[in-house]
mmCIF file of C-alpha atoms and ligand atoms in Angstrom:
data_model
loop_
_atom_site.group_PDB
_atom_site.id
_atom_site.type_symbol
_atom_site.label_atom_id
_atom_site.label_comp_id
_atom_site.label_asym_id
_atom_site.label_seq_id
_atom_site.Cartn_x
_atom_site.Cartn_y
_atom_site.Cartn_z
ATOM 1 C CA MET A 292 -16.607 -10.980 11.614
ATOM 2 C CA ASN A 293 -19.425 -12.787 11.032
ATOM 3 C CA SER A 294 -20.293 -14.594 7.929
ATOM 4 C CA GLN A 295 -23.358 -12.361 6.973
ATOM 5 C CA LEU A 296 -21.325 -9.452 6.948
ATOM 6 C CA ARG A 297 -18.782 -10.650 4.891
ATOM 7 C CA ARG A 298 -20.437 -11.806 2.644
ATOM 8 C CA GLU A 299 -22.117 -8.090 1.926
ATOM 9 C CA TYR A 300 -18.393 -6.622 1.948
ATOM 10 C CA LEU A 301 -17.580 -9.430 -0.719
ATOM 11 C CA ASP A 302 -20.642 -8.412 -2.757
ATOM 12 C CA ALA A 303 -19.285 -4.757 -2.663
ATOM 13 C CA LEU A 304 -16.586 -6.139 -4.229
ATOM 14 C CA GLY A 305 -18.783 -8.129 -6.514
ATOM 15 C CA LEU A 306 -17.143 -11.260 -5.288
ATOM 16 C CA LYS A 307 -20.431 -13.554 -4.581
ATOM 17 C CA SER A 308 -18.710 -16.878 -4.836
ATOM 18 C CA TRP A 309 -15.923 -16.335 -2.780
ATOM 19 C CA THR A 310 -14.624 -20.280 -0.794
ATOM 20 C CA LEU A 311 -11.659 -19.789 1.427
ATOM 21 C CA ARG A 312 -9.280 -22.208 1.224
ATOM 22 C CA THR A 313 -6.580 -23.027 3.586
ATOM 23 C CA ALA A 314 -3.856 -20.750 3.248
ATOM 24 C CA ARG A 315 -0.890 -23.057 4.469
ATOM 25 C CA GLY A 316 0.212 -25.747 1.906
ATOM 26 C CA SER A 317 -2.516 -24.723 -0.610
ATOM 27 C CA ALA A 318 -1.809 -23.478 -4.004
ATOM 28 C CA ASP A 319 -2.238 -19.710 -2.427
ATOM 29 C CA ALA A 320 0.691 -20.200 0.041
ATOM 30 C CA PRO A 321 2.671 -17.222 -0.689
ATOM 31 C CA SER A 322 6.213 -17.103 -2.138
ATOM 32 C CA LEU A 323 9.001 -15.395 -1.208
ATOM 33 C CA VAL A 324 11.228 -12.422 -3.123
ATOM 34 C CA ILE A 325 13.454 -10.061 -1.213
ATOM 35 C CA ALA A 326 13.130 -6.973 -3.150
ATOM 36 C CA SER A 327 13.972 -3.406 -2.472
ATOM 37 C CA ARG A 328 13.248 0.244 -3.676
ATOM 38 C CA ALA A 329 16.689 -0.193 -5.516
ATOM 39 C CA GLN A 330 15.987 -3.495 -7.273
ATOM 40 C CA SER A 331 13.040 -5.528 -7.157
ATOM 41 C CA ALA A 332 13.795 -9.254 -7.051
ATOM 42 C CA ALA A 333 13.328 -12.182 -10.003
ATOM 43 C CA PRO A 334 9.683 -13.843 -9.106
ATOM 44 C CA ALA A 335 9.845 -16.432 -6.921
ATOM 45 C CA ALA A 336 9.687 -20.024 -7.344
ATOM 46 C CA PRO A 337 6.421 -21.719 -6.074
ATOM 47 C CA ALA A 338 5.599 -23.114 -2.672
ATOM 48 C CA ALA A 339 8.296 -22.318 0.045
ATOM 49 C CA PRO A 340 5.586 -21.003 2.287
ATOM 50 C CA ALA A 341 6.812 -19.996 5.561
ATOM 51 C CA ALA A 342 10.567 -20.057 5.184
ATOM 52 C CA PRO A 343 12.500 -16.829 5.107
ATOM 53 C CA ALA A 344 15.092 -18.198 2.726
ATOM 54 C CA ALA A 345 15.418 -15.833 -0.365
ATOM 55 C CA ARG A 346 16.357 -16.848 -3.564
ATOM 56 C CA SER A 347 17.755 -13.390 -4.243
ATOM 57 C CA ALA A 348 19.959 -11.017 -2.003
ATOM 58 C CA PRO A 349 18.754 -8.124 -1.116
ATOM 59 C CA SER A 350 20.169 -5.118 -2.827
ATOM 60 C CA PRO A 351 21.502 -2.175 -0.671
ATOM 61 C CA VAL A 352 18.586 0.199 0.584
ATOM 62 C CA ARG A 353 18.885 3.450 2.170
ATOM 63 C CA ASP A 354 18.765 2.709 5.677
ATOM 64 C CA VAL A 355 15.013 4.386 7.017
ATOM 65 C CA SER A 356 16.398 5.790 9.999
ATOM 66 C CA ALA A 357 19.240 7.967 8.474
ATOM 67 C CA THR A 358 16.755 9.504 5.599
ATOM 68 C CA ARG A 359 16.041 13.276 5.639
ATOM 69 C CA GLU A 360 13.602 13.053 7.877
ATOM 70 C CA ALA A 361 15.060 11.330 10.578
ATOM 71 C CA GLY A 362 14.321 12.233 13.914
ATOM 72 C CA ALA A 363 10.940 13.885 13.328
ATOM 73 C CA ASP A 364 8.060 12.825 15.364
ATOM 74 C CA TRP A 365 4.669 11.973 14.069
ATOM 75 C CA GLU A 366 3.680 15.714 14.805
ATOM 76 C CA GLU A 367 6.967 17.058 13.435
ATOM 77 C CA LEU A 368 6.877 15.254 10.440
ATOM 78 C CA ARG A 369 3.260 16.149 9.699
ATOM 79 C CA ALA A 370 4.118 19.992 10.158
ATOM 80 C CA ARG A 371 7.446 19.577 7.732
ATOM 81 C CA VAL A 372 4.933 18.023 5.303
ATOM 82 C CA ALA A 373 2.021 20.469 5.495
ATOM 83 C CA ALA A 374 5.098 23.407 4.882
ATOM 84 C CA CYS A 375 6.833 21.380 2.403
ATOM 85 C CA THR A 376 7.971 23.443 -0.993
ATOM 86 C CA ARG A 377 10.378 20.901 -2.393
ATOM 87 C CA CYS A 378 8.741 20.060 -5.369
ATOM 88 C CA SER A 379 6.704 21.909 -7.969
ATOM 89 C CA LEU A 380 3.305 20.317 -6.890
ATOM 90 C CA SER A 381 3.068 22.682 -3.729
ATOM 91 C CA ALA A 382 2.162 25.416 -5.988
ATOM 92 C CA THR A 383 -1.095 23.734 -7.475
ATOM 93 C CA ARG A 384 -2.304 21.646 -4.402
ATOM 94 C CA THR A 385 -5.188 23.140 -1.954
ATOM 95 C CA GLN A 386 -3.218 21.063 0.949
ATOM 96 C CA THR A 387 -1.017 18.372 1.769
ATOM 97 C CA VAL A 388 -2.601 14.654 2.325
ATOM 98 C CA PHE A 389 -0.272 13.149 4.889
ATOM 99 C CA GLY A 390 -2.050 9.919 5.865
ATOM 100 C CA VAL A 391 -4.603 8.692 7.788
ATOM 101 C CA GLY A 392 -4.929 6.073 10.582
ATOM 102 C CA ASN A 393 -4.081 4.033 13.771
ATOM 103 C CA PRO A 394 -0.125 4.801 14.191
ATOM 104 C CA HIS A 395 0.071 1.727 15.810
ATOM 105 C CA ALA A 396 -0.983 -0.122 12.963
ATOM 106 C CA ASP A 397 0.115 -3.554 11.803
ATOM 107 C CA TRP A 398 -1.266 -2.849 8.122
ATOM 108 C CA LEU A 399 0.043 0.322 6.166
ATOM 109 C CA ILE A 400 -1.876 0.994 2.828
ATOM 110 C CA VAL A 401 0.160 2.989 0.310
ATOM 111 C CA GLY A 402 -1.322 4.449 -2.670
ATOM 112 C CA GLU A 403 0.259 7.011 -5.313
ATOM 113 C CA ALA A 404 -0.687 10.154 -4.703
ATOM 114 C CA PRO A 405 -3.986 12.231 -4.005
ATOM 115 C CA GLY A 406 -6.427 12.983 -6.461
ATOM 116 C CA ALA A 407 -8.709 15.987 -6.541
ATOM 117 C CA GLU A 408 -11.160 14.521 -3.727
ATOM 118 C CA GLU A 409 -8.270 13.913 -1.381
ATOM 119 C CA ASP A 410 -6.650 16.999 -2.241
ATOM 120 C CA ARG A 411 -9.794 19.076 -1.340
ATOM 121 C CA ARG A 412 -10.691 17.163 1.749
ATOM 122 C CA GLY A 413 -6.875 16.572 2.885
ATOM 123 C CA GLU A 414 -7.404 12.537 3.492
ATOM 124 C CA PRO A 415 -6.134 9.889 1.309
ATOM 125 C CA PHE A 416 -8.744 7.081 -0.279
ATOM 126 C CA VAL A 417 -11.661 8.873 0.202
ATOM 127 C CA GLY A 418 -14.564 8.943 -2.420
ATOM 128 C CA ARG A 419 -15.902 6.024 -4.556
ATOM 129 C CA ALA A 420 -12.017 4.291 -4.732
ATOM 130 C CA GLY A 421 -11.973 4.862 -0.705
ATOM 131 C CA GLN A 422 -15.039 3.476 -0.263
ATOM 132 C CA LEU A 423 -13.958 -0.050 -2.549
ATOM 133 C CA LEU A 424 -10.359 0.598 -0.079
ATOM 134 C CA ASN A 425 -12.691 0.238 2.870
ATOM 135 C CA SER A 426 -14.490 -2.917 1.409
ATOM 136 C CA MET A 427 -11.590 -4.655 0.430
ATOM 137 C CA LEU A 428 -10.395 -4.412 4.458
ATOM 138 C CA HIS A 429 -13.681 -5.037 5.646
ATOM 139 C CA ALA A 430 -13.487 -8.269 3.623
ATOM 140 C CA ILE A 431 -10.377 -9.746 5.453
ATOM 141 C CA GLY A 432 -11.633 -8.204 8.427
ATOM 142 C CA LEU A 433 -9.603 -4.985 8.643
ATOM 143 C CA ALA A 434 -11.720 -1.361 9.748
ATOM 144 C CA ARG A 435 -10.375 1.647 8.182
ATOM 145 C CA GLU A 436 -9.349 2.524 11.575
ATOM 146 C CA GLN A 437 -7.199 -0.528 12.076
ATOM 147 C CA VAL A 438 -4.819 0.049 9.487
ATOM 148 C CA TYR A 439 -2.756 2.892 8.293
ATOM 149 C CA ILE A 440 -3.041 5.054 5.062
ATOM 150 C CA ALA A 441 -0.393 7.067 3.232
ATOM 151 C CA ASN A 442 0.740 7.914 -0.294
ATOM 152 C CA VAL A 443 3.851 8.011 -1.647
ATOM 153 C CA LEU A 444 3.305 11.611 -2.821
ATOM 154 C CA LYS A 445 1.457 13.991 -0.074
ATOM 155 C CA CYS A 446 0.268 16.485 -2.799
ATOM 156 C CA ARG A 447 -1.998 15.822 -5.953
ATOM 157 C CA PRO A 448 -0.712 16.178 -9.129
ATOM 158 C CA PRO A 449 -2.502 18.204 -11.634
ATOM 159 C CA GLY A 450 -5.129 16.220 -13.990
ATOM 160 C CA ASN A 451 -3.974 13.450 -11.785
ATOM 161 C CA ARG A 452 -1.021 12.591 -13.760
ATOM 162 C CA ASP A 453 1.612 10.142 -12.784
ATOM 163 C CA PRO A 454 4.071 11.720 -10.442
ATOM 164 C CA ASN A 455 7.423 12.158 -12.270
ATOM 165 C CA LEU A 456 11.062 10.658 -10.711
ATOM 166 C CA THR A 457 11.662 14.224 -8.843
ATOM 167 C CA GLU A 458 8.560 14.396 -7.009
ATOM 168 C CA ALA A 459 8.802 10.936 -5.990
ATOM 169 C CA ALA A 460 12.421 11.414 -5.017
ATOM 170 C CA GLU A 461 11.316 14.894 -3.042
ATOM 171 C CA CYS A 462 8.743 13.464 -1.305
ATOM 172 C CA LEU A 463 9.743 9.546 -0.186
ATOM 173 C CA PRO A 464 12.089 10.593 2.484
ATOM 174 C CA TYR A 465 8.059 11.429 3.982
ATOM 175 C CA LEU A 466 6.623 7.866 3.676
ATOM 176 C CA GLU A 467 10.170 6.178 4.875
ATOM 177 C CA ARG A 468 9.963 8.102 8.171
ATOM 178 C CA GLN A 469 6.269 7.455 8.406
ATOM 179 C CA ILE A 470 7.557 4.153 8.143
ATOM 180 C CA ALA A 471 10.097 4.191 10.671
ATOM 181 C CA LEU A 472 7.252 5.495 13.083
ATOM 182 C CA LEU A 473 5.045 3.178 12.573
ATOM 183 C CA LYS A 474 7.051 -0.172 12.069
ATOM 184 C CA PRO A 475 4.374 -1.553 10.209
ATOM 185 C CA LYS A 476 4.409 -5.881 10.174
ATOM 186 C CA ILE A 477 3.267 -5.637 6.455
ATOM 187 C CA MET A 478 2.796 -3.188 3.984
ATOM 188 C CA LEU A 479 0.136 -3.584 0.974
ATOM 189 C CA ALA A 480 0.992 -1.281 -2.035
ATOM 190 C CA VAL A 481 -1.614 -0.754 -3.945
ATOM 191 C CA GLY A 482 -1.468 0.365 -7.501
ATOM 192 C CA ARG A 483 1.484 0.350 -10.474
ATOM 193 C CA ILE A 484 3.005 3.880 -9.446
ATOM 194 C CA ALA A 485 3.169 3.098 -5.516
ATOM 195 C CA ALA A 486 4.601 -0.342 -6.187
ATOM 196 C CA GLN A 487 7.270 0.854 -8.496
ATOM 197 C CA ASN A 488 8.049 3.963 -6.115
ATOM 198 C CA LEU A 489 8.401 1.593 -3.372
ATOM 199 C CA LEU A 490 10.413 -1.075 -4.887
ATOM 200 C CA GLY A 491 12.701 1.113 -7.578
ATOM 201 C CA THR A 492 11.776 -1.359 -10.437
ATOM 202 C CA GLU A 493 9.487 -0.927 -13.564
ATOM 203 C CA LYS A 494 8.050 -4.358 -13.584
ATOM 204 C CA THR A 495 4.153 -4.110 -14.428
ATOM 205 C CA LEU A 496 1.975 -4.351 -11.569
ATOM 206 C CA GLY A 497 1.070 -7.741 -12.894
ATOM 207 C CA ALA A 498 4.886 -9.049 -12.607
ATOM 208 C CA LEU A 499 4.925 -7.750 -8.818
ATOM 209 C CA ARG A 500 1.987 -9.205 -7.423
ATOM 210 C CA GLN A 501 1.311 -12.876 -5.377
ATOM 211 C CA GLN A 502 5.020 -12.529 -3.919
ATOM 212 C CA VAL A 503 6.454 -11.310 -0.694
ATOM 213 C CA HIS A 504 8.970 -8.144 -1.749
ATOM 214 C CA ARG A 505 10.431 -6.466 1.241
ATOM 215 C CA PHE A 506 11.234 -2.732 1.865
ATOM 216 C CA GLY A 507 13.985 -0.993 3.569
ATOM 217 C CA LEU A 508 16.796 -2.265 5.735
ATOM 218 C CA SER A 509 14.111 -3.305 8.649
ATOM 219 C CA GLN A 510 12.768 -5.754 5.569
ATOM 220 C CA VAL A 511 8.865 -4.663 6.137
ATOM 221 C CA PRO A 512 6.844 -7.582 4.131
ATOM 222 C CA LEU A 513 5.299 -5.759 0.801
ATOM 223 C CA VAL A 514 2.210 -7.070 -1.225
ATOM 224 C CA VAL A 515 1.222 -5.427 -4.295
ATOM 225 C CA THR A 516 -2.467 -4.801 -5.441
ATOM 226 C CA TYR A 517 -4.379 -3.191 -7.855
ATOM 227 C CA HIS A 518 -5.301 0.186 -6.975
ATOM 228 C CA PRO A 519 -9.282 0.308 -6.099
ATOM 229 C CA ALA A 520 -9.639 3.646 -8.705
ATOM 230 C CA TYR A 521 -8.456 0.759 -11.556
ATOM 231 C CA LEU A 522 -10.985 -1.567 -9.843
ATOM 232 C CA LEU A 523 -13.386 0.681 -10.380
ATOM 233 C CA ARG A 524 -12.670 1.207 -14.246
ATOM 234 C CA THR A 525 -11.979 -2.493 -14.761
ATOM 235 C CA PRO A 526 -14.076 -4.643 -12.265
ATOM 236 C CA THR A 527 -13.121 -7.659 -14.014
ATOM 237 C CA GLU A 528 -9.919 -7.386 -12.019
ATOM 238 C CA LYS A 529 -11.594 -7.854 -8.353
ATOM 239 C CA ARG A 530 -11.115 -11.213 -8.235
ATOM 240 C CA LYS A 531 -7.432 -11.139 -8.561
ATOM 241 C CA ALA A 532 -7.536 -8.114 -5.947
ATOM 242 C CA TRP A 533 -9.321 -10.310 -3.879
ATOM 243 C CA GLU A 534 -6.585 -13.091 -4.398
ATOM 244 C CA ASP A 535 -3.809 -10.585 -3.370
ATOM 245 C CA LEU A 536 -5.691 -9.543 -0.254
ATOM 246 C CA LYS A 537 -5.854 -13.102 0.971
ATOM 247 C CA PHE A 538 -2.053 -13.511 -0.079
ATOM 248 C CA ALA A 539 -1.610 -10.315 2.258
ATOM 249 C CA ARG A 540 -3.606 -11.657 5.148
ATOM 250 C CA ASP A 541 -1.959 -14.892 4.951
ATOM 251 C CA VAL A 542 1.824 -13.199 4.877
ATOM 252 C CA ILE A 543 1.193 -11.395 8.379
ATOM 253 C CA SER A 544 -0.496 -14.712 9.776
ATOM 254 C CA ARG A 545 3.362 -15.875 9.331
ATOM 255 C CA VAL A 546 5.166 -12.685 10.537
HETATM 256 S S1 LIG B 711 4.479 16.408 -2.923
HETATM 257 FE FE1 LIG B 711 6.045 15.697 -1.070
HETATM 258 S S2 LIG B 711 7.904 16.737 -1.819
HETATM 259 FE FE2 LIG B 711 6.100 17.735 -3.019
HETATM 260 S S3 LIG B 711 5.497 19.543 -2.312
HETATM 261 FE FE3 LIG B 711 4.159 18.402 -1.820
HETATM 262 S S4 LIG B 711 5.173 17.446 0.273
HETATM 263 FE FE4 LIG B 711 6.758 18.464 -0.703
#
């Protein structure tokens, strides 16, 4: 991507004075934390950029290949989601929101749940939050079409309330199967709800940022950042989101 275009996307993020620092050996170099859905690990110590040595052992995790949806291909999985009535959200949704993007993508972006616009259009991250996500991705050289985008929940919680534990537990196997089919090189959890559900933790988003977590038995690297809808409400946090994106880009460069 040329520098002019990147500048335009950074402007969209409200970041006009970004200067790229060399990741390897810099203060931006990622620390490594092994975590799982069952238990998030302790924060990592600084440095140790490329070494996969974890400071804590991973907790037992569900085998993503052995979940309820094991064996389903993309088409079958999409059909199962469209017909799903496993939780009460099926009664209030307009339609399910399965996910969108390149089925061979290296990047998997995971949000919380569909909002009103997503529920209406059947696609995750549309509207203003979707536009900001697109700008965030473009800023690190990725087009929306190059990644895969999904939510923890496939149906909209009424009034955009937080998903409850039952809803998340019922819906997660669909995402786990999507991950097993996609085999991403990195997952970017956007927002507190997505991060907490994926990592099985109640830690704050601030405590989960700037670490490399791991998801499932396949130990997919997982990085946490802010939800674009939150950034629209709190633009002062955009710079932190930008730091997270650079961090994630550095992580995938080492995979
Ligand atoms: S939220 Fe998930 S589990 Fe609940 S009805 Fe929708 S697809 Fe099924």
